Amino acid sequence: MELSRSAAWSALVFHKQEVDKKTIRDMFACESDRFVRFSVKWKEMLLDYSKNRITSRTMELLLELAHSAGVDEKRQQMFQGEPINFTEKRSVLHTALRRPSGYVLDVDGLNIADEIADVLLQMKNFCEEIISGKWKGYTGKSITDVVNIGIGGSDLGPYMVTEALKPFAHGGLEVHFVSNIDGSHIRETLKRLDPQTTLFIIASKTFTTQETLTNALTAREWFLAQAVEEEYIKKHFAAVSTNQEKVVEFGIDDANMFRFWDWVGGRYSLWSSIGLSIALYLGFNRFEELLAGAHAMDEHFLNEPFSQNMPVILALLGIWYRNFFDAASHAVIPYDQYLHRFPAYLQQLDMESNGKRVDENGHTVNHATGPVIWGEPGTNAQHAFFQLLHQGPDLIPADFIVPLKSQNPSGEHHDMLLANCFAQTEALMKGKTEQEVRAELSDAGYDEADMHKLLKHKVFSGNRPTNTILVQELNPFMLGSLIAMYEHKVFVQGVIWRINSFDQWGVELGKQLARTILPEIQSEEAITAHDASTNALINMARTFREENIRKASAQLSFF
Ligand code: F6P
């Protein structure tokens, strides 16, 4: 039966008419216990979801939807390693990467707990050598800079985490991230580096990704231009991958390869050896704290009843707005400058996971699935796009994430940051009525005619839902928990929407076409094989390129 015809779904459609009759502001006015009923405290984290368009009945119905969708069973299947990634016939076991060792979980005849422990030990030893300075580069100097070359999940997670946890870095190493095929990315990074003291980590699950391999070759060429001897590569290049054959083919020493497994999805891989740059930058013990925080959230997700389960609640609220209010996007606003890459990281996690429309029986679903995820840190975001959140015609639910503790206490800065965060969620919820605007304008001495012209522009409809996620301190443990919470949120939504959150076929077509177009841009012949637009674009690039080559050779012959 189609999801939208299920009893749980129909009950929600019907119930929405009731909810529409009241604003969140009205609900707060007559429910003194609303915050207590609609908030969950877990360790040093609080999820306040009271500023949502929900009643207790809404939550009951949403929880019923989760139960009837089989979230409980699917959750067990995931943790037990069943191949729930059904289009790729793979287990989904990023949770095993952060589980303390000493358990037995068999995948393809191997106890993965032993496999994971081996790689963690290898990472630990490597980190100790590099951080202590024992590991020497080709001229006998210690490593000062680590460059992670990877893209997508092999970049966004480690980059986001190293930025978020800057105050926890040991300070002995700088870390850099190169992802884009745009040569400016690697060239600008290399400009600041010395090959004698630089370590490159080539991070790619498949080791076939065009961007990563091209950037890695450029790094290799840059390194050899100074180091000359190929044998020095082993002192300056490491690889993180599931594909040993390709790593060796690329010329990276086997001893410098950190493996992981196909049951770790790219966007879920920061917990694996893909996190090597994190461990090097923070120190291995901090990396372990990150894993511990994620594991604690896994336990919460596994064991708490749905009504007290943070990822489940967030997932259900997301579904409430996406499917019953037609909210096409969801904003994430961290009130923490260190989390500036968090929205970008969540974009891949959420949109690559739930940007799907075919269910496990091959049927196109007739309900909306993953929303557009976007955001920027507050307070910057307030001065950029908040106007639309407050007064635009669309409903855009938002998560506000804020730590109580500042890593850089400085005068009133942090109190102001908190005040802004809380003020925004209050403003989005309450809005400003015509009556309130009228009183304000009248106090300011406006006459009736001017007031009339301005009135509607100054009204805020309010009733705009937000979640506030308050953490005491954004430390490695809490960040691990926060990330895992969103991973599980995405999982629960995927189960309810009946899609496979763990494949990503949608990124393939563009990659294939780029492989066709590359030689066409480099060709001397006019291209006619595509549609008129694509032909014209290719031919312009081709002509521009040819002219540049001609100019360069004319200049050479002049000299
Ligand atoms: O193109 C999408 C994608 O496959 C992501 O899912 C993945 O994280 C990224 O590319 C990088 O892939 P790899 O780690 O294999 O280089």
Coordinates of C-alpha atoms and ligand atoms in Angstrom, one line a residue:
M1 CA 0.0 0.0 0.0
E2 CA 1.2 3.5 -0.8
L3 CA 2.5 5.3 2.2
S4 CA 0.1 8.2 1.7
R5 CA -2.8 5.8 1.9
S6 CA -1.7 4.2 5.2
A7 CA -3.8 4.8 8.3
A8 CA -1.1 6.6 10.1
W9 CA -0.6 9.0 7.2
S10 CA -4.3 9.7 6.7
A11 CA -4.7 10.4 10.4
L12 CA -2.0 13.0 10.1
V13 CA -3.6 14.6 7.1
F14 CA -6.8 14.9 9.0
H15 CA -5.1 16.1 12.2
K16 CA -3.3 18.9 10.4
Q17 CA -6.6 20.7 10.0
E18 CA -6.8 20.9 13.8
V19 CA -3.2 22.1 14.2
D20 CA -3.8 24.8 11.5
K21 CA -6.4 26.4 13.7
K22 CA -3.8 27.4 16.3
T23 CA -0.5 29.2 16.2
I24 CA 2.5 28.1 18.3
R25 CA 2.1 31.4 20.1
D26 CA -1.4 30.5 21.1
M27 CA -0.3 27.1 22.2
F28 CA 2.4 28.6 24.4
A29 CA -0.1 31.0 25.9
C30 CA -2.4 28.2 27.1
E31 CA 0.1 25.4 27.8
S32 CA 2.4 26.2 30.7
D33 CA 4.2 22.8 30.5
R34 CA 4.8 23.0 26.8
F35 CA 8.6 23.3 27.1
V36 CA 8.8 20.4 29.5
R37 CA 6.6 18.2 27.3
F38 CA 8.4 19.0 24.1
S39 CA 12.1 18.9 25.1
V40 CA 14.5 16.1 25.7
K41 CA 17.6 16.4 27.8
W42 CA 20.4 13.9 27.2
K43 CA 23.9 14.2 28.7
E44 CA 25.0 17.7 28.1
M45 CA 22.6 18.3 25.2
L46 CA 19.1 19.6 25.1
L47 CA 16.7 19.4 22.3
D48 CA 13.9 22.0 22.6
Y49 CA 11.3 21.2 20.0
S50 CA 8.5 23.1 21.7
K51 CA 8.5 25.9 19.1
N52 CA 6.9 23.6 16.5
R53 CA 3.4 23.4 15.1
I54 CA 2.6 20.4 17.1
T55 CA 0.3 19.2 19.9
S56 CA 0.7 16.1 22.0
R57 CA -1.7 14.4 19.5
T58 CA 0.6 15.4 16.6
M59 CA 3.5 13.6 18.3
E60 CA 1.4 10.5 19.1
L61 CA 0.4 10.3 15.4
L62 CA 3.9 10.9 14.2
L63 CA 5.3 8.2 16.6
E64 CA 2.6 5.9 15.3
L65 CA 3.9 6.6 11.7
A66 CA 7.4 5.6 12.8
H67 CA 6.2 2.4 14.4
S68 CA 4.1 1.4 11.5
A69 CA 6.9 2.1 9.1
G70 CA 9.1 -0.4 10.8
V71 CA 11.8 2.0 12.0
D72 CA 12.4 -0.3 15.0
E73 CA 13.1 -3.4 12.8
K74 CA 15.2 -1.5 10.3
R75 CA 17.2 0.1 13.1
Q76 CA 18.0 -3.5 14.4
Q77 CA 18.9 -4.6 10.9
M78 CA 21.3 -1.7 10.4
F79 CA 23.1 -2.3 13.7
Q80 CA 23.3 -6.0 13.1
G81 CA 24.9 -5.6 9.7
E82 CA 22.1 -6.8 7.4
P83 CA 22.4 -5.6 3.9
I84 CA 19.9 -2.7 4.1
N85 CA 21.7 -0.8 1.3
F86 CA 19.6 -3.0 -1.0
T87 CA 20.7 -1.6 -4.4
E88 CA 24.3 -2.2 -3.6
K89 CA 23.7 -5.3 -1.5
R90 CA 25.8 -3.9 1.4
S91 CA 25.6 -3.7 5.1
V92 CA 25.6 -0.2 6.6
L93 CA 27.9 -0.3 9.6
H94 CA 29.3 3.1 10.3
T95 CA 28.0 2.6 13.9
A96 CA 30.4 -0.4 14.3
L97 CA 33.4 2.0 13.7
R98 CA 32.6 3.8 17.0
R99 CA 31.6 0.8 19.0
P100 CA 34.1 -0.1 21.8
S101 CA 35.9 -3.3 20.7
G102 CA 35.3 -6.7 22.3
Y103 CA 32.1 -7.6 20.3
V104 CA 31.7 -10.1 17.5
L105 CA 30.0 -9.0 14.3
D106 CA 30.5 -11.1 11.2
V107 CA 30.5 -9.5 7.8
D108 CA 31.6 -11.6 4.8
G109 CA 33.2 -14.1 7.1
L110 CA 35.3 -11.6 9.0
N111 CA 34.8 -10.3 12.5
I112 CA 34.7 -6.6 11.7
A113 CA 35.4 -5.6 15.3
D114 CA 39.0 -7.1 14.9
E115 CA 39.4 -5.4 11.5
I116 CA 38.4 -2.0 12.9
A117 CA 40.6 -2.4 16.0
D118 CA 43.6 -3.2 13.7
V119 CA 43.1 -0.1 11.6
L120 CA 42.6 2.1 14.7
L121 CA 45.9 0.8 16.1
Q122 CA 47.6 1.5 12.8
M123 CA 46.2 5.1 12.9
K124 CA 47.2 5.5 16.5
N125 CA 50.8 4.5 15.8
F126 CA 51.0 6.7 12.7
C127 CA 49.6 9.7 14.6
E128 CA 52.2 9.2 17.4
E129 CA 55.1 9.1 15.0
I130 CA 53.9 12.1 13.0
I131 CA 52.9 14.3 16.0
S132 CA 56.0 13.5 18.0
G133 CA 58.2 14.4 15.1
K134 CA 59.8 10.9 14.9
W135 CA 58.6 10.5 11.4
K136 CA 61.0 12.4 9.2
G137 CA 60.6 13.7 5.7
Y138 CA 63.1 13.2 2.9
T139 CA 65.5 15.8 4.2
G140 CA 65.3 14.7 7.8
K141 CA 62.8 17.3 8.9
S142 CA 59.6 16.5 10.8
I143 CA 56.1 17.0 9.3
T144 CA 54.5 20.3 9.9
D145 CA 51.6 20.2 7.4
V146 CA 49.0 17.6 6.5
V147 CA 47.0 17.9 3.3
N148 CA 43.9 15.8 2.9
I149 CA 43.1 15.3 -0.8
G150 CA 39.6 13.9 -1.1
I151 CA 36.1 15.0 -2.1
G152 CA 32.5 14.5 -0.9
G153 CA 32.5 12.2 2.2
S154 CA 36.3 12.0 1.9
D155 CA 36.5 15.7 2.5
L156 CA 33.4 17.3 4.1
G157 CA 33.4 15.3 7.3
P158 CA 37.1 15.7 8.2
Y159 CA 37.1 19.3 7.1
M160 CA 34.0 20.1 9.1
V161 CA 35.3 18.3 12.2
T162 CA 38.8 19.9 12.1
E163 CA 37.3 23.3 11.8
A164 CA 34.7 22.7 14.5
L165 CA 37.3 21.4 17.0
K166 CA 40.1 23.9 16.3
P167 CA 40.3 24.8 20.0
F168 CA 41.1 21.1 20.8
A169 CA 44.0 20.8 18.3
H170 CA 47.4 20.0 19.8
G171 CA 48.9 22.8 17.7
G172 CA 51.9 20.9 16.3
L173 CA 50.4 20.4 12.8
E174 CA 48.5 22.4 10.3
V175 CA 45.9 20.7 8.3
H176 CA 44.7 21.6 4.8
F177 CA 41.9 20.2 2.6
V178 CA 41.9 20.1 -1.2
S179 CA 38.8 18.8 -2.9
N180 CA 37.9 20.8 -6.0
I181 CA 39.1 19.8 -9.5
D182 CA 39.5 23.5 -10.0
G183 CA 43.3 23.8 -10.1
S184 CA 43.2 26.9 -8.0
H185 CA 42.3 24.9 -5.0
I186 CA 45.5 22.8 -5.0
R187 CA 47.7 25.5 -6.3
E188 CA 46.7 28.0 -3.7
T189 CA 47.2 25.3 -1.0
L190 CA 50.6 24.3 -2.3
K191 CA 51.8 27.9 -2.4
R192 CA 51.9 27.9 1.4
L193 CA 53.7 24.6 1.8
D194 CA 57.2 23.1 1.9
P195 CA 57.5 19.7 0.3
Q196 CA 60.2 18.7 2.9
T197 CA 57.6 19.0 5.8
T198 CA 54.3 18.2 4.1
L199 CA 52.4 14.9 4.3
F200 CA 49.6 14.2 1.8
I201 CA 46.7 11.9 2.6
I202 CA 45.0 10.7 -0.5
A203 CA 41.5 9.9 0.8
S204 CA 39.2 8.1 -1.5
K205 CA 36.9 5.2 -0.8
T206 CA 37.0 4.0 -4.4
F207 CA 40.4 5.5 -5.4
T208 CA 38.8 6.1 -8.8
T209 CA 37.4 9.6 -8.2
Q210 CA 38.6 11.9 -10.9
E211 CA 39.0 15.0 -8.8
T212 CA 41.0 13.3 -6.1
L213 CA 43.3 11.4 -8.4
T214 CA 44.0 14.5 -10.5
N215 CA 44.8 16.5 -7.4
A216 CA 46.9 13.7 -6.0
L217 CA 48.9 13.6 -9.3
T218 CA 49.5 17.3 -9.2
A219 CA 50.6 17.0 -5.5
R220 CA 53.0 14.2 -6.5
E221 CA 54.4 16.3 -9.4
W222 CA 54.9 19.3 -7.1
F223 CA 56.6 17.1 -4.5
L224 CA 58.9 15.4 -7.0
A225 CA 59.9 18.7 -8.6
Q226 CA 61.8 19.4 -5.5
A227 CA 62.4 15.9 -3.9
V228 CA 63.3 14.3 -7.3
E229 CA 63.7 10.7 -6.0
E230 CA 60.5 8.6 -6.3
E231 CA 61.6 6.6 -3.3
Y232 CA 60.9 9.7 -1.1
I233 CA 57.2 9.4 -1.9
K234 CA 56.7 6.9 0.9
K235 CA 57.7 9.5 3.5
H236 CA 55.2 12.0 2.2
F237 CA 52.2 10.2 0.8
A238 CA 49.6 8.1 2.6
A239 CA 46.3 6.7 1.3
V240 CA 43.0 6.0 2.9
S241 CA 40.8 3.7 0.8
T242 CA 38.9 0.4 0.3
N243 CA 40.8 -0.2 -2.9
Q244 CA 44.3 -1.6 -2.2
E245 CA 45.0 -2.4 -5.8
K246 CA 44.4 1.1 -7.0
V247 CA 46.5 2.6 -4.1
V248 CA 49.5 0.4 -5.0
E249 CA 49.0 1.2 -8.7
F250 CA 49.2 4.9 -7.8
G251 CA 52.5 4.3 -6.2
I252 CA 51.7 4.7 -2.5
D253 CA 53.6 2.4 -0.2
D254 CA 51.4 -0.4 1.2
A255 CA 52.6 0.4 4.7
N256 CA 51.1 3.9 4.4
M257 CA 47.7 2.6 3.3
F258 CA 44.9 2.8 5.9
R259 CA 42.0 0.6 4.8
F260 CA 38.3 0.7 5.4
W261 CA 35.4 -1.3 4.0
D262 CA 32.5 -1.1 1.6
W263 CA 30.0 -1.2 4.4
V264 CA 31.0 2.3 5.3
G265 CA 29.2 4.8 3.1
G266 CA 31.3 7.8 1.9
R267 CA 29.2 10.3 3.7
Y268 CA 29.3 8.2 6.9
S269 CA 33.1 7.6 6.7
L270 CA 34.7 10.2 9.0
W271 CA 34.6 7.6 11.8
S272 CA 36.8 5.3 9.7
S273 CA 40.4 5.9 8.6
I274 CA 39.0 8.7 6.5
G275 CA 39.2 10.5 9.9
L276 CA 43.1 10.2 9.8
S277 CA 43.5 13.9 9.2
I278 CA 41.2 14.6 12.2
A279 CA 43.3 12.3 14.4
L280 CA 46.5 13.9 13.2
Y281 CA 45.3 17.4 13.8
L282 CA 43.6 16.8 17.2
G283 CA 45.7 13.8 18.5
F284 CA 44.4 10.2 18.5
N285 CA 42.9 10.5 22.0
R286 CA 40.6 13.4 20.8
F287 CA 39.6 11.3 17.8
E288 CA 38.6 8.5 20.3
E289 CA 36.5 11.0 22.2
L290 CA 34.7 11.9 19.0
L291 CA 34.0 8.2 18.4
A292 CA 32.8 7.8 22.0
G293 CA 30.4 10.7 21.6
A294 CA 29.0 9.2 18.5
H295 CA 28.7 5.8 20.1
A296 CA 26.8 7.3 23.1
M297 CA 24.3 8.7 20.6
D298 CA 24.0 5.3 18.9
E299 CA 23.1 3.8 22.3
H300 CA 20.6 6.6 22.9
F301 CA 19.1 6.0 19.4
L302 CA 19.0 2.2 20.0
N303 CA 17.6 2.2 23.5
E304 CA 15.4 5.2 24.2
P305 CA 11.7 5.0 23.5
F306 CA 10.8 6.9 20.3
S307 CA 9.1 9.6 22.4
Q308 CA 12.4 10.5 24.1
N309 CA 14.6 9.7 21.2
M310 CA 16.3 12.8 19.7
P311 CA 17.0 11.5 16.2
V312 CA 13.5 10.0 15.9
I313 CA 11.9 13.2 17.1
L314 CA 13.9 15.3 14.6
A315 CA 13.1 13.0 11.8
L316 CA 9.4 13.0 12.5
L317 CA 9.3 16.8 12.8
G318 CA 11.1 17.0 9.4
I319 CA 8.5 14.6 7.9
W320 CA 5.7 16.6 9.4
Y321 CA 6.7 19.8 7.6
R322 CA 8.0 18.2 4.4
N323 CA 5.0 16.0 3.7
F324 CA 2.1 17.8 5.4
F325 CA 3.1 21.4 5.1
D326 CA 5.0 21.1 1.8
A327 CA 8.1 22.6 3.2
A328 CA 10.7 22.1 0.5
S329 CA 13.7 23.2 2.5
H330 CA 15.2 23.0 6.0
A331 CA 17.7 25.5 7.4
V332 CA 20.5 24.6 9.8
I333 CA 21.9 27.6 11.7
P334 CA 24.8 26.9 14.0
Y335 CA 25.4 29.8 16.4
D336 CA 29.1 28.9 16.6
Q337 CA 31.7 30.1 14.1
Y338 CA 33.6 26.9 14.5
L339 CA 30.7 25.0 13.0
H340 CA 30.8 27.1 9.8
R341 CA 31.1 23.9 7.6
F342 CA 28.4 22.0 9.4
P343 CA 25.6 23.0 7.1
A344 CA 27.7 22.0 4.1
Y345 CA 28.5 18.7 5.7
L346 CA 24.8 18.1 6.5
Q347 CA 23.9 18.8 2.9
Q348 CA 25.8 15.8 1.7
L349 CA 24.7 13.6 4.6
D350 CA 21.0 14.5 4.1
M351 CA 20.6 15.3 0.4
E352 CA 22.8 12.5 -0.9
S353 CA 21.1 10.1 1.4
N354 CA 17.4 11.1 1.0
G355 CA 17.4 12.8 -2.4
K356 CA 15.6 9.6 -3.9
R357 CA 12.2 8.8 -5.3
V358 CA 12.2 5.0 -5.9
D359 CA 11.3 2.5 -3.2
E360 CA 12.7 -1.0 -2.5
N361 CA 10.1 -2.5 -4.9
G362 CA 11.2 -0.2 -7.7
H363 CA 8.1 1.9 -7.5
T364 CA 8.2 5.7 -7.7
V365 CA 7.0 7.0 -4.4
N366 CA 4.1 9.5 -4.5
H367 CA 5.2 11.5 -1.5
A368 CA 7.9 14.1 -1.1
T369 CA 11.3 12.9 0.3
G370 CA 14.5 14.8 1.3
P371 CA 14.3 18.6 1.6
V372 CA 17.0 21.0 0.5
I373 CA 19.3 21.5 3.5
W374 CA 21.0 24.8 3.8
G375 CA 22.4 27.3 6.3
E376 CA 25.2 29.5 7.5
P377 CA 26.4 30.4 11.0
G378 CA 24.4 32.9 13.1
T379 CA 24.6 35.8 13.5
N380 CA 25.9 36.2 10.0
A381 CA 22.9 34.5 8.6
Q382 CA 20.6 37.0 10.3
H383 CA 22.1 39.8 8.2
A384 CA 21.8 37.7 5.0
F385 CA 18.8 35.5 4.5
F386 CA 16.7 35.7 7.7
Q387 CA 14.4 38.2 6.1
L388 CA 13.0 35.4 4.0
L389 CA 12.7 33.1 7.0
H390 CA 10.7 35.7 8.8
Q391 CA 8.5 37.2 6.1
G392 CA 8.8 35.1 3.0
P393 CA 5.7 33.2 1.9
D394 CA 7.3 29.8 2.3
L395 CA 7.5 27.8 5.5
I396 CA 11.1 27.0 6.3
P397 CA 11.7 25.0 9.5
A398 CA 15.1 25.5 11.0
D399 CA 17.5 24.0 13.5
F400 CA 19.4 26.3 15.8
I401 CA 22.5 24.8 17.3
V402 CA 24.3 26.6 20.1
P403 CA 26.9 25.9 22.7
L404 CA 26.5 27.5 26.1
K405 CA 30.3 27.7 26.6
S406 CA 32.5 29.9 24.5
Q407 CA 35.9 28.7 23.5
N408 CA 37.0 32.3 23.4
P409 CA 35.4 34.2 26.2
S410 CA 35.6 37.9 25.3
G411 CA 33.6 40.6 27.0
E412 CA 29.9 40.3 26.1
H413 CA 30.4 38.4 22.8
H414 CA 29.0 35.1 23.9
D415 CA 26.0 36.5 25.8
M416 CA 25.2 38.5 22.7
L417 CA 25.5 35.4 20.5
L418 CA 23.1 33.5 22.8
A419 CA 20.7 36.4 23.0
N420 CA 20.6 36.6 19.2
C421 CA 20.0 32.9 18.9
F422 CA 17.1 32.8 21.4
A423 CA 15.7 36.0 20.1
Q424 CA 15.5 34.7 16.5
T425 CA 13.6 31.5 17.5
E426 CA 11.2 33.6 19.6
A427 CA 10.7 36.1 16.8
L428 CA 10.1 33.3 14.2
M429 CA 7.6 31.7 16.5
K430 CA 5.8 34.8 17.8
G431 CA 5.9 37.1 14.9
K432 CA 4.4 40.6 15.3
T433 CA 0.7 41.1 14.9
E434 CA -1.0 44.1 13.2
Q435 CA -2.1 45.3 16.6
E436 CA 1.4 45.3 17.9
V437 CA 2.8 47.1 14.9
R438 CA 0.0 49.7 15.1
A439 CA 0.9 50.4 18.7
E440 CA 4.6 50.6 17.9
L441 CA 4.0 53.0 15.0
S442 CA 1.6 55.1 17.0
D443 CA 4.1 55.4 19.8
A444 CA 6.6 56.6 17.2
G445 CA 4.2 59.4 16.2
Y446 CA 3.1 58.1 12.8
D447 CA -0.2 59.5 11.5
E448 CA -3.0 57.2 10.3
A449 CA -2.1 57.6 6.6
D450 CA 1.6 56.8 7.0
M451 CA 0.7 54.0 9.4
H452 CA -1.6 52.5 6.9
K453 CA 1.1 52.4 4.2
L454 CA 3.6 50.7 6.4
L455 CA 1.5 48.4 8.5
K456 CA 1.4 45.3 6.4
H457 CA 5.1 45.5 5.7
K458 CA 6.0 45.4 9.4
V459 CA 3.7 42.5 10.3
F460 CA 5.5 39.2 10.9
S461 CA 3.1 36.3 10.6
G462 CA 5.2 34.2 13.0
N463 CA 4.2 30.6 13.6
R464 CA 7.5 29.5 12.0
P465 CA 8.9 26.3 13.5
T466 CA 12.4 25.8 15.0
N467 CA 14.3 23.3 17.0
T468 CA 17.0 24.5 19.4
I469 CA 19.8 22.2 20.1
L470 CA 21.7 23.4 23.1
V471 CA 25.0 21.9 24.1
Q472 CA 27.1 22.8 27.1
E473 CA 30.4 22.8 25.2
L474 CA 31.2 21.8 21.6
N475 CA 34.0 19.4 22.5
P476 CA 35.0 16.2 20.6
F477 CA 32.5 14.0 22.5
M478 CA 29.6 16.4 21.9
L479 CA 30.4 16.9 18.2
G480 CA 30.5 13.2 17.8
S481 CA 27.0 12.9 19.4
L482 CA 25.7 15.8 17.3
I483 CA 26.8 14.3 14.0
A484 CA 25.5 10.8 14.9
M485 CA 22.2 12.4 15.9
Y486 CA 21.8 13.8 12.4
E487 CA 22.9 10.5 10.8
H488 CA 20.2 8.7 12.6
K489 CA 17.6 11.4 11.8
V490 CA 18.4 10.9 8.1
F491 CA 18.1 7.1 8.5
V492 CA 14.7 7.3 10.2
Q493 CA 13.3 9.5 7.5
G494 CA 14.7 7.2 4.8
V495 CA 12.9 4.2 6.4
I496 CA 9.6 6.1 6.6
W497 CA 9.9 7.3 3.0
R498 CA 10.8 3.8 2.0
I499 CA 13.9 4.8 0.1
N500 CA 17.5 3.6 0.2
S501 CA 19.4 6.3 2.1
F502 CA 22.7 4.6 1.4
D503 CA 23.3 4.6 -2.3
Q504 CA 24.0 7.6 -4.6
W505 CA 23.3 6.7 -8.2
G506 CA 22.1 10.2 -8.9
V507 CA 25.7 11.5 -9.0
E508 CA 26.8 9.1 -11.7
L509 CA 25.3 10.6 -14.9
G510 CA 27.1 13.9 -14.6
K511 CA 30.4 12.0 -14.0
Q512 CA 29.9 9.9 -17.1
L513 CA 29.1 12.9 -19.3
A514 CA 32.1 14.8 -18.0
R515 CA 34.3 11.9 -19.1
T516 CA 32.8 12.3 -22.6
I517 CA 33.1 16.1 -22.7
L518 CA 36.7 16.3 -21.4
P519 CA 38.3 15.1 -24.7
E520 CA 35.8 17.2 -26.7
I521 CA 37.0 20.4 -25.0
Q522 CA 40.5 19.3 -25.9
S523 CA 39.7 18.5 -29.5
E524 CA 40.4 20.6 -32.5
E525 CA 37.2 19.7 -34.2
A526 CA 33.9 21.5 -33.7
I527 CA 31.6 19.5 -31.5
T528 CA 28.1 18.7 -32.7
A529 CA 27.1 15.6 -30.8
H530 CA 25.1 17.2 -28.0
D531 CA 22.1 19.5 -27.8
A532 CA 22.6 23.1 -29.1
S533 CA 23.3 24.6 -25.7
T534 CA 25.9 22.0 -24.7
N535 CA 27.6 22.1 -28.1
A536 CA 27.9 25.9 -28.0
L537 CA 29.4 25.8 -24.5
I538 CA 31.9 23.2 -25.4
N539 CA 32.8 25.0 -28.6
M540 CA 33.3 28.3 -26.8
A541 CA 35.6 26.6 -24.3
R542 CA 37.4 24.8 -27.1
T543 CA 38.0 28.0 -29.1
F544 CA 39.1 29.9 -26.1
R545 CA 41.6 27.2 -25.2
E546 CA 42.9 27.0 -28.8
E547 CA 43.4 30.8 -28.9
N548 CA 45.3 30.7 -25.6
I549 CA 47.6 27.9 -26.9
R550 CA 48.2 29.9 -30.1
K551 CA 49.0 33.1 -28.2
A552 CA 51.4 31.2 -25.9
S553 CA 53.3 29.7 -28.8
A554 CA 53.4 33.1 -30.6
Q555 CA 54.9 34.6 -27.5
L556 CA 57.5 31.7 -27.3
S557 CA 58.5 32.2 -30.9
F558 CA 58.9 36.0 -30.3
F559 CA 61.5 35.2 -27.6
Ligands
F6P1 O1 30.1 11.5 -6.2 C1 29.6 11.2 -4.9 C2 30.6 10.3 -4.1 O2 30.6 9.0 -4.5 C3 30.3 10.4 -2.6 O3 29.3 9.6 -2.2 C4 31.6 10.2 -2.0 O4 31.7 10.6 -0.7 C5 32.5 11.0 -2.9 O5 31.9 10.8 -4.2 C6 33.9 10.6 -3.0 O6 34.1 9.3 -3.3 P1 35.5 8.6 -3.0 O7 35.7 8.6 -1.5 O8 35.4 7.2 -3.5 O9 36.6 9.3 -3.7

